[in-house]
């Protein structure tokens, strides 16, 4: 199972977009409080469109509560401070894969990264760029994980409608 963990997300539209990615791929979404918005915020709902019924979502009061609920979780921490590249990781070794991302304005705390530095990864980008958008980063990571683990549970083939438009 693939789990996306958002640590203290701040922007409702990003969380809505990530919710849609999770719903479309079957990934479980975890939100760790405090949140920068109300989960019922219309901006969150609008960004997720009509996929909410496909989403499994868990809201945790704190990081410790998340670890208590999922004691075997060993999340890959995405950060611009990481030494390793996300695509160099073998995501097939674990039955449950947890991909964790920090808040948009500050990323994951260094204390959290230091405690898990062997599982801290980055998405390559230009040195002059501060970071990527959170929802884009999650999508990149989710699809790399799915590329390695397989997409048998997903529709992988489309068809033309014949409408010509």
Short mmCIF file of N, CA and C in Angstrom, two decimals:
data_model
loop_
_atom_site.label_atom_id
_atom_site.label_comp_id
_atom_site.label_asym_id
_atom_site.label_seq_id
_atom_site.Cartn_x
_atom_site.Cartn_y
_atom_site.Cartn_z
N UNK A 1 0.85 -1.18 0.00
CA UNK A 1 0.00 0.00 0.00
C UNK A 1 0.90 1.24 0.00
N UNK A 2 0.49 2.23 -0.73
CA UNK A 2 1.21 3.50 -0.81
C UNK A 2 0.49 4.52 0.06
N UNK A 3 1.26 5.19 0.91
CA UNK A 3 0.73 6.20 1.83
C UNK A 3 1.44 7.53 1.58
N UNK A 4 0.66 8.59 1.46
CA UNK A 4 1.20 9.94 1.35
C UNK A 4 0.94 10.64 2.67
N UNK A 5 2.00 11.16 3.27
CA UNK A 5 1.92 11.81 4.57
C UNK A 5 2.26 13.28 4.40
N UNK A 6 1.29 14.16 4.70
CA UNK A 6 1.52 15.60 4.64
C UNK A 6 1.65 16.11 6.07
N UNK A 7 2.83 16.56 6.39
CA UNK A 7 3.14 17.08 7.72
C UNK A 7 2.79 18.57 7.76
N UNK A 8 1.76 18.90 8.49
CA UNK A 8 1.33 20.28 8.70
C UNK A 8 1.16 21.08 7.40
N UNK A 9 0.38 20.56 6.45
CA UNK A 9 0.18 21.30 5.19
C UNK A 9 -0.52 22.64 5.44
N UNK A 10 -0.19 23.61 4.61
CA UNK A 10 -0.68 24.98 4.84
C UNK A 10 -1.66 25.48 3.78
N UNK A 11 -1.56 25.00 2.57
CA UNK A 11 -2.32 25.57 1.45
C UNK A 11 -3.41 24.60 1.02
N UNK A 12 -4.67 25.01 1.15
CA UNK A 12 -5.77 24.08 0.86
C UNK A 12 -5.79 23.56 -0.57
N UNK A 13 -5.43 24.38 -1.53
CA UNK A 13 -5.45 23.93 -2.92
C UNK A 13 -4.45 22.81 -3.16
N UNK A 14 -3.27 22.91 -2.54
CA UNK A 14 -2.28 21.83 -2.69
C UNK A 14 -2.81 20.53 -2.10
N UNK A 15 -3.40 20.61 -0.93
CA UNK A 15 -3.94 19.40 -0.30
C UNK A 15 -5.08 18.83 -1.13
N UNK A 16 -5.89 19.69 -1.72
CA UNK A 16 -6.95 19.22 -2.61
C UNK A 16 -6.39 18.51 -3.83
N UNK A 17 -5.35 19.09 -4.44
CA UNK A 17 -4.73 18.45 -5.60
C UNK A 17 -4.11 17.11 -5.22
N UNK A 18 -3.47 17.06 -4.07
CA UNK A 18 -2.84 15.82 -3.59
C UNK A 18 -3.92 14.79 -3.28
N UNK A 19 -5.04 15.23 -2.73
CA UNK A 19 -6.16 14.33 -2.48
C UNK A 19 -6.62 13.68 -3.77
N UNK A 20 -6.68 14.46 -4.83
CA UNK A 20 -7.11 13.94 -6.13
C UNK A 20 -6.10 12.93 -6.66
N UNK A 21 -4.81 13.21 -6.51
CA UNK A 21 -3.78 12.26 -6.93
C UNK A 21 -3.92 10.96 -6.15
N UNK A 22 -4.14 11.06 -4.84
CA UNK A 22 -4.31 9.86 -4.01
C UNK A 22 -5.55 9.08 -4.44
N UNK A 23 -6.64 9.78 -4.68
CA UNK A 23 -7.87 9.11 -5.09
C UNK A 23 -7.69 8.40 -6.43
N UNK A 24 -6.99 9.03 -7.35
CA UNK A 24 -6.81 8.46 -8.69
C UNK A 24 -5.85 7.28 -8.71
N UNK A 25 -4.97 7.21 -7.72
CA UNK A 25 -3.95 6.15 -7.71
C UNK A 25 -4.18 5.09 -6.63
N UNK A 26 -5.11 5.35 -5.72
CA UNK A 26 -5.36 4.41 -4.63
C UNK A 26 -4.45 4.60 -3.44
N UNK A 27 -3.67 5.67 -3.43
CA UNK A 27 -2.79 5.96 -2.29
C UNK A 27 -3.63 6.46 -1.11
N UNK A 28 -3.21 6.12 0.09
CA UNK A 28 -3.87 6.58 1.31
C UNK A 28 -3.25 7.92 1.69
N UNK A 29 -4.07 8.88 2.09
CA UNK A 29 -3.59 10.20 2.48
C UNK A 29 -3.64 10.36 3.99
N UNK A 30 -2.53 10.85 4.55
CA UNK A 30 -2.44 11.15 5.98
C UNK A 30 -2.13 12.64 6.13
N UNK A 31 -2.91 13.32 6.95
CA UNK A 31 -2.67 14.74 7.25
C UNK A 31 -2.29 14.84 8.72
N UNK A 32 -1.16 15.47 8.99
CA UNK A 32 -0.70 15.64 10.37
C UNK A 32 -0.91 17.09 10.77
N UNK A 33 -1.67 17.29 11.83
CA UNK A 33 -1.99 18.63 12.32
C UNK A 33 -0.78 19.28 12.99
N UNK A 34 -0.80 20.63 13.08
CA UNK A 34 -1.89 21.51 12.69
C UNK A 34 -1.94 21.71 11.18
N UNK A 35 -3.16 21.87 10.68
CA UNK A 35 -3.38 22.17 9.27
C UNK A 35 -3.55 23.67 9.11
N UNK A 36 -3.15 24.20 7.98
CA UNK A 36 -3.30 25.62 7.72
C UNK A 36 -4.66 25.99 7.19
N UNK A 37 -5.64 25.10 7.33
CA UNK A 37 -6.98 25.29 6.77
C UNK A 37 -7.90 24.29 7.44
N UNK A 38 -9.18 24.46 7.23
CA UNK A 38 -10.17 23.49 7.69
C UNK A 38 -10.33 22.45 6.58
N UNK A 39 -10.32 21.18 6.93
CA UNK A 39 -10.40 20.12 5.93
C UNK A 39 -11.67 20.21 5.09
N UNK A 40 -12.70 20.86 5.61
CA UNK A 40 -13.93 21.02 4.83
C UNK A 40 -13.89 22.29 3.97
N UNK A 41 -12.77 23.00 3.99
CA UNK A 41 -12.58 24.22 3.22
C UNK A 41 -12.98 23.98 1.76
N UNK A 42 -13.77 24.89 1.20
CA UNK A 42 -14.26 24.69 -0.17
C UNK A 42 -13.12 24.68 -1.18
N UNK A 43 -12.00 25.32 -0.88
CA UNK A 43 -10.86 25.28 -1.80
C UNK A 43 -10.24 23.88 -1.85
N UNK A 44 -10.22 23.21 -0.71
CA UNK A 44 -9.73 21.82 -0.68
C UNK A 44 -10.68 20.95 -1.49
N UNK A 45 -11.95 21.08 -1.22
CA UNK A 45 -12.96 20.26 -1.90
C UNK A 45 -12.96 20.52 -3.40
N UNK A 46 -12.85 21.79 -3.80
CA UNK A 46 -12.88 22.14 -5.22
C UNK A 46 -11.68 21.54 -5.94
N UNK A 47 -10.50 21.60 -5.34
CA UNK A 47 -9.30 21.06 -5.99
C UNK A 47 -9.38 19.54 -6.12
N UNK A 48 -10.03 18.88 -5.18
CA UNK A 48 -10.19 17.43 -5.25
C UNK A 48 -11.33 17.00 -6.15
N UNK A 49 -12.11 17.96 -6.60
CA UNK A 49 -13.28 17.75 -7.45
C UNK A 49 -14.21 16.70 -6.87
N UNK A 50 -14.67 15.80 -7.68
CA UNK A 50 -15.66 14.83 -7.21
C UNK A 50 -15.05 13.46 -6.92
N UNK A 51 -13.81 13.45 -6.47
CA UNK A 51 -13.12 12.20 -6.19
C UNK A 51 -13.10 11.85 -4.71
N UNK A 52 -13.75 12.59 -3.87
CA UNK A 52 -13.64 12.38 -2.42
C UNK A 52 -14.11 11.00 -2.00
N UNK A 53 -15.07 10.43 -2.70
CA UNK A 53 -15.56 9.09 -2.34
C UNK A 53 -14.51 8.00 -2.63
N UNK A 54 -13.49 8.31 -3.43
CA UNK A 54 -12.43 7.35 -3.75
C UNK A 54 -11.23 7.46 -2.80
N UNK A 55 -11.27 8.41 -1.89
CA UNK A 55 -10.11 8.73 -1.07
C UNK A 55 -10.21 8.11 0.33
N UNK A 56 -9.13 7.45 0.73
CA UNK A 56 -8.99 7.04 2.13
C UNK A 56 -8.08 8.07 2.80
N UNK A 57 -8.61 8.75 3.80
CA UNK A 57 -7.87 9.85 4.44
C UNK A 57 -7.88 9.67 5.95
N UNK A 58 -6.73 9.94 6.57
CA UNK A 58 -6.58 9.88 8.03
C UNK A 58 -6.01 11.22 8.49
N UNK A 59 -6.60 11.78 9.51
CA UNK A 59 -6.09 13.02 10.09
C UNK A 59 -5.52 12.67 11.47
N UNK A 60 -4.27 13.07 11.69
CA UNK A 60 -3.56 12.77 12.94
C UNK A 60 -3.29 14.06 13.70
N UNK A 61 -3.44 14.01 15.00
CA UNK A 61 -3.25 15.19 15.85
C UNK A 61 -1.80 15.66 15.89
N UNK A 62 -0.85 14.73 15.72
CA UNK A 62 0.57 15.07 15.76
C UNK A 62 1.36 13.98 15.05
N UNK A 63 2.64 14.20 14.87
CA UNK A 63 3.50 13.19 14.26
C UNK A 63 3.57 11.95 15.15
N UNK A 64 3.63 12.16 16.45
CA UNK A 64 3.65 11.02 17.38
C UNK A 64 2.37 10.20 17.28
N UNK A 65 1.23 10.87 17.11
CA UNK A 65 -0.03 10.15 16.93
C UNK A 65 -0.01 9.33 15.63
N UNK A 66 0.56 9.89 14.59
CA UNK A 66 0.71 9.16 13.33
C UNK A 66 1.55 7.90 13.56
N UNK A 67 2.70 8.05 14.25
CA UNK A 67 3.56 6.90 14.51
C UNK A 67 2.89 5.87 15.40
N UNK A 68 2.06 6.33 16.33
CA UNK A 68 1.31 5.39 17.18
C UNK A 68 0.30 4.59 16.37
N UNK A 69 -0.34 5.26 15.42
CA UNK A 69 -1.34 4.59 14.58
C UNK A 69 -0.68 3.65 13.57
N UNK A 70 0.52 3.98 13.14
CA UNK A 70 1.25 3.18 12.14
C UNK A 70 2.67 2.94 12.65
N UNK A 71 2.82 2.10 13.65
CA UNK A 71 4.12 1.91 14.31
C UNK A 71 5.21 1.35 13.39
N UNK A 72 4.83 0.68 12.32
CA UNK A 72 5.82 0.13 11.39
C UNK A 72 6.19 1.10 10.27
N UNK A 73 5.59 2.28 10.29
CA UNK A 73 5.88 3.26 9.24
C UNK A 73 7.32 3.75 9.36
N UNK A 74 8.01 3.72 8.26
CA UNK A 74 9.36 4.27 8.17
C UNK A 74 9.37 5.18 6.95
N UNK A 75 8.83 6.38 7.10
CA UNK A 75 8.60 7.23 5.92
C UNK A 75 9.87 7.70 5.23
N UNK A 76 9.77 7.77 3.90
CA UNK A 76 10.78 8.45 3.11
C UNK A 76 10.45 9.92 3.22
N UNK A 77 11.39 10.70 3.69
CA UNK A 77 11.18 12.13 3.92
C UNK A 77 11.71 12.91 2.72
N UNK A 78 10.83 13.63 2.07
CA UNK A 78 11.21 14.43 0.91
C UNK A 78 11.64 15.81 1.37
N UNK A 79 12.85 16.20 0.96
CA UNK A 79 13.40 17.47 1.41
C UNK A 79 14.48 17.95 0.45
N UNK A 80 14.58 19.25 0.29
CA UNK A 80 15.68 19.82 -0.51
C UNK A 80 17.00 19.66 0.23
N UNK A 81 16.97 19.27 1.49
CA UNK A 81 18.19 19.10 2.30
C UNK A 81 18.76 17.68 2.22
N UNK A 82 18.12 16.82 1.49
CA UNK A 82 18.55 15.42 1.39
C UNK A 82 19.74 15.26 0.45
N UNK A 83 20.52 14.21 0.69
CA UNK A 83 21.67 13.89 -0.16
C UNK A 83 21.31 12.91 -1.27
N UNK A 84 20.28 12.11 -1.07
CA UNK A 84 19.93 11.05 -2.01
C UNK A 84 18.77 11.47 -2.91
N UNK A 85 18.75 10.95 -4.12
CA UNK A 85 17.71 11.26 -5.09
C UNK A 85 16.57 10.25 -4.96
N UNK A 86 15.35 10.74 -5.01
CA UNK A 86 14.15 9.92 -4.81
C UNK A 86 14.08 8.72 -5.76
N UNK A 87 14.57 8.88 -6.99
CA UNK A 87 14.47 7.82 -7.98
C UNK A 87 15.53 6.74 -7.80
N UNK A 88 16.47 6.95 -6.88
CA UNK A 88 17.48 5.93 -6.58
C UNK A 88 17.00 4.95 -5.51
N UNK A 89 15.85 5.21 -4.92
CA UNK A 89 15.31 4.36 -3.87
C UNK A 89 14.57 3.17 -4.49
N UNK A 90 14.70 2.00 -3.88
CA UNK A 90 13.93 0.83 -4.29
C UNK A 90 12.68 0.77 -3.43
N UNK A 91 11.55 1.19 -3.98
CA UNK A 91 10.29 1.24 -3.24
C UNK A 91 9.57 -0.10 -3.20
N UNK A 92 10.20 -1.13 -3.76
CA UNK A 92 9.56 -2.45 -3.77
C UNK A 92 9.92 -3.30 -2.56
N UNK A 93 10.83 -2.84 -1.73
CA UNK A 93 11.30 -3.63 -0.59
C UNK A 93 10.29 -3.73 0.55
N UNK A 94 9.40 -2.78 0.63
CA UNK A 94 8.46 -2.72 1.74
C UNK A 94 7.03 -2.92 1.24
N UNK A 95 6.22 -3.59 2.04
CA UNK A 95 4.82 -3.78 1.66
C UNK A 95 4.07 -2.45 1.70
N UNK A 96 4.27 -1.70 2.78
CA UNK A 96 3.67 -0.37 2.92
C UNK A 96 4.77 0.68 2.76
N UNK A 97 4.58 1.57 1.81
CA UNK A 97 5.54 2.65 1.56
C UNK A 97 4.89 3.96 1.98
N UNK A 98 5.60 4.72 2.82
CA UNK A 98 5.13 6.01 3.30
C UNK A 98 6.04 7.09 2.73
N UNK A 99 5.46 8.04 2.00
CA UNK A 99 6.19 9.17 1.43
C UNK A 99 5.72 10.42 2.19
N UNK A 100 6.65 11.09 2.87
CA UNK A 100 6.26 12.21 3.72
C UNK A 100 6.82 13.53 3.19
N UNK A 101 5.98 14.55 3.26
CA UNK A 101 6.30 15.88 2.75
C UNK A 101 5.97 16.92 3.80
N UNK A 102 6.77 17.97 3.87
CA UNK A 102 6.57 19.02 4.85
C UNK A 102 5.70 20.15 4.35
N UNK A 103 5.47 21.12 5.24
CA UNK A 103 4.64 22.27 4.87
C UNK A 103 5.31 23.10 3.76
N UNK A 104 4.47 23.77 3.00
CA UNK A 104 4.92 24.49 1.82
C UNK A 104 5.96 25.57 2.11
N UNK A 105 5.85 26.26 3.23
CA UNK A 105 6.74 27.40 3.45
C UNK A 105 8.06 27.06 4.14
N UNK A 106 8.16 25.85 4.74
CA UNK A 106 9.38 25.56 5.49
C UNK A 106 9.89 24.13 5.38
N UNK A 107 9.12 23.24 4.80
CA UNK A 107 9.56 21.85 4.68
C UNK A 107 9.54 21.12 6.01
N UNK A 108 10.04 19.91 6.01
CA UNK A 108 10.06 19.11 7.23
C UNK A 108 11.10 19.65 8.21
N UNK A 109 10.84 19.57 9.51
CA UNK A 109 11.82 20.06 10.50
C UNK A 109 13.13 19.27 10.42
N UNK A 110 14.24 19.97 10.62
CA UNK A 110 15.54 19.31 10.56
C UNK A 110 15.68 18.20 11.60
N UNK A 111 15.06 18.36 12.75
CA UNK A 111 15.14 17.32 13.77
C UNK A 111 14.50 16.02 13.27
N UNK A 112 13.41 16.14 12.55
CA UNK A 112 12.74 14.97 11.98
C UNK A 112 13.60 14.37 10.87
N UNK A 113 14.20 15.22 10.05
CA UNK A 113 15.06 14.74 8.97
C UNK A 113 16.30 14.04 9.53
N UNK A 114 16.92 14.64 10.54
CA UNK A 114 18.14 14.08 11.12
C UNK A 114 17.89 12.68 11.69
N UNK A 115 16.72 12.48 12.29
CA UNK A 115 16.39 11.18 12.88
C UNK A 115 16.15 10.11 11.82
N UNK A 116 15.90 10.53 10.58
CA UNK A 116 15.59 9.60 9.49
C UNK A 116 16.42 9.91 8.25
N UNK A 117 17.62 10.40 8.45
CA UNK A 117 18.39 10.91 7.33
C UNK A 117 18.69 9.85 6.27
N UNK A 118 18.78 8.59 6.68
CA UNK A 118 19.03 7.52 5.70
C UNK A 118 17.83 7.32 4.79
N UNK A 119 16.66 7.81 5.17
CA UNK A 119 15.45 7.69 4.34
C UNK A 119 14.96 9.08 3.89
N UNK A 120 15.89 10.01 3.79
CA UNK A 120 15.56 11.36 3.33
C UNK A 120 16.04 11.50 1.89
N UNK A 121 15.12 11.93 1.02
CA UNK A 121 15.40 11.98 -0.41
C UNK A 121 14.96 13.33 -0.99
N UNK A 122 15.54 13.65 -2.14
CA UNK A 122 15.21 14.90 -2.81
C UNK A 122 14.84 14.66 -4.27
N UNK A 123 14.14 15.62 -4.81
CA UNK A 123 13.86 15.65 -6.24
C UNK A 123 14.86 16.63 -6.84
N UNK A 124 15.66 16.20 -7.81
CA UNK A 124 16.68 17.10 -8.36
C UNK A 124 16.07 18.34 -9.00
N UNK A 125 16.76 19.45 -8.82
CA UNK A 125 16.36 20.71 -9.46
C UNK A 125 17.56 21.64 -9.49
N UNK A 126 17.43 22.72 -10.18
CA UNK A 126 18.52 23.70 -10.27
C UNK A 126 18.86 24.25 -8.90
N UNK A 127 20.11 24.54 -8.68
CA UNK A 127 20.57 25.05 -7.39
C UNK A 127 19.90 26.38 -7.05
N UNK A 128 19.57 27.16 -8.05
CA UNK A 128 18.96 28.48 -7.80
C UNK A 128 17.48 28.40 -7.44
N UNK A 129 16.86 27.25 -7.67
CA UNK A 129 15.44 27.08 -7.36
C UNK A 129 15.28 26.65 -5.91
N UNK A 130 14.40 27.29 -5.19
CA UNK A 130 14.19 27.00 -3.77
C UNK A 130 13.50 25.65 -3.58
N UNK A 131 12.43 25.41 -4.33
CA UNK A 131 11.71 24.15 -4.20
C UNK A 131 10.66 24.04 -5.30
N UNK A 132 10.07 22.86 -5.41
CA UNK A 132 8.95 22.64 -6.31
C UNK A 132 7.64 22.84 -5.54
N UNK A 133 6.55 22.99 -6.26
CA UNK A 133 5.24 23.03 -5.64
C UNK A 133 4.97 21.69 -4.96
N UNK A 134 4.34 21.72 -3.79
CA UNK A 134 4.10 20.51 -3.02
C UNK A 134 3.29 19.47 -3.79
N UNK A 135 2.20 19.89 -4.41
CA UNK A 135 1.38 18.89 -5.12
C UNK A 135 2.13 18.30 -6.31
N UNK A 136 2.99 19.08 -6.97
CA UNK A 136 3.81 18.53 -8.05
C UNK A 136 4.82 17.53 -7.50
N UNK A 137 5.43 17.85 -6.37
CA UNK A 137 6.41 16.95 -5.76
C UNK A 137 5.77 15.62 -5.39
N UNK A 138 4.58 15.68 -4.80
CA UNK A 138 3.87 14.45 -4.44
C UNK A 138 3.57 13.62 -5.68
N UNK A 139 3.11 14.26 -6.74
CA UNK A 139 2.79 13.52 -7.97
C UNK A 139 4.03 12.85 -8.54
N UNK A 140 5.14 13.54 -8.57
CA UNK A 140 6.40 12.95 -9.06
C UNK A 140 6.74 11.71 -8.24
N UNK A 141 6.68 11.83 -6.92
CA UNK A 141 7.05 10.73 -6.03
C UNK A 141 6.08 9.56 -6.15
N UNK A 142 4.79 9.84 -6.20
CA UNK A 142 3.79 8.78 -6.30
C UNK A 142 4.00 7.97 -7.57
N UNK A 143 4.20 8.64 -8.67
CA UNK A 143 4.32 7.91 -9.93
C UNK A 143 5.66 7.18 -10.07
N UNK A 144 6.70 7.64 -9.42
CA UNK A 144 7.94 6.87 -9.39
C UNK A 144 7.73 5.59 -8.58
N UNK A 145 7.06 5.72 -7.46
CA UNK A 145 6.76 4.56 -6.64
C UNK A 145 5.89 3.56 -7.41
N UNK A 146 4.88 4.06 -8.08
CA UNK A 146 4.00 3.19 -8.88
C UNK A 146 4.74 2.57 -10.06
N UNK A 147 5.65 3.32 -10.66
CA UNK A 147 6.43 2.78 -11.78
C UNK A 147 7.21 1.55 -11.31
N UNK A 148 7.77 1.63 -10.11
CA UNK A 148 8.55 0.51 -9.59
C UNK A 148 7.68 -0.63 -9.08
N UNK A 149 6.58 -0.30 -8.45
CA UNK A 149 5.76 -1.32 -7.78
C UNK A 149 4.70 -1.93 -8.70
N UNK A 150 4.41 -1.25 -9.79
CA UNK A 150 3.42 -1.77 -10.73
C UNK A 150 2.10 -1.01 -10.64
N UNK A 151 1.38 -1.05 -11.74
CA UNK A 151 0.11 -0.32 -11.84
C UNK A 151 -1.03 -1.26 -12.19
N UNK A 152 -0.92 -2.52 -11.79
CA UNK A 152 -1.95 -3.50 -12.13
C UNK A 152 -3.33 -3.09 -11.64
N UNK A 153 -3.38 -2.36 -10.54
CA UNK A 153 -4.66 -1.95 -9.97
C UNK A 153 -5.22 -0.68 -10.63
N UNK A 154 -4.50 -0.14 -11.59
CA UNK A 154 -4.91 1.09 -12.26
C UNK A 154 -5.25 0.83 -13.72
N UNK A 155 -6.12 1.64 -14.26
CA UNK A 155 -6.44 1.57 -15.68
C UNK A 155 -5.23 2.13 -16.44
N UNK A 156 -4.65 1.34 -17.31
CA UNK A 156 -3.43 1.76 -18.01
C UNK A 156 -3.64 1.94 -19.51
N UNK A 157 -4.86 1.76 -19.96
CA UNK A 157 -5.14 1.87 -21.38
C UNK A 157 -6.41 2.68 -21.59
N UNK A 158 -6.36 3.63 -22.51
CA UNK A 158 -7.55 4.42 -22.84
C UNK A 158 -8.05 4.05 -24.22
N UNK A 159 -9.12 4.73 -24.63
CA UNK A 159 -9.66 4.49 -25.97
C UNK A 159 -10.26 5.77 -26.49
N UNK A 160 -10.23 5.93 -27.79
CA UNK A 160 -10.82 7.10 -28.44
C UNK A 160 -12.34 7.00 -28.38
N UNK A 161 -12.99 8.14 -28.32
CA UNK A 161 -14.44 8.18 -28.24
C UNK A 161 -15.10 8.19 -29.62
N UNK A 162 -14.33 8.57 -30.64
CA UNK A 162 -14.89 8.65 -31.99
C UNK A 162 -15.60 9.96 -32.26
N UNK A 163 -15.54 10.90 -31.30
CA UNK A 163 -16.23 12.18 -31.48
C UNK A 163 -15.47 13.13 -32.38
N UNK A 164 -14.17 12.96 -32.50
CA UNK A 164 -13.39 13.81 -33.39
C UNK A 164 -13.11 15.21 -32.87
N UNK A 165 -13.41 15.48 -31.61
CA UNK A 165 -13.16 16.83 -31.07
C UNK A 165 -11.97 16.87 -30.17
#
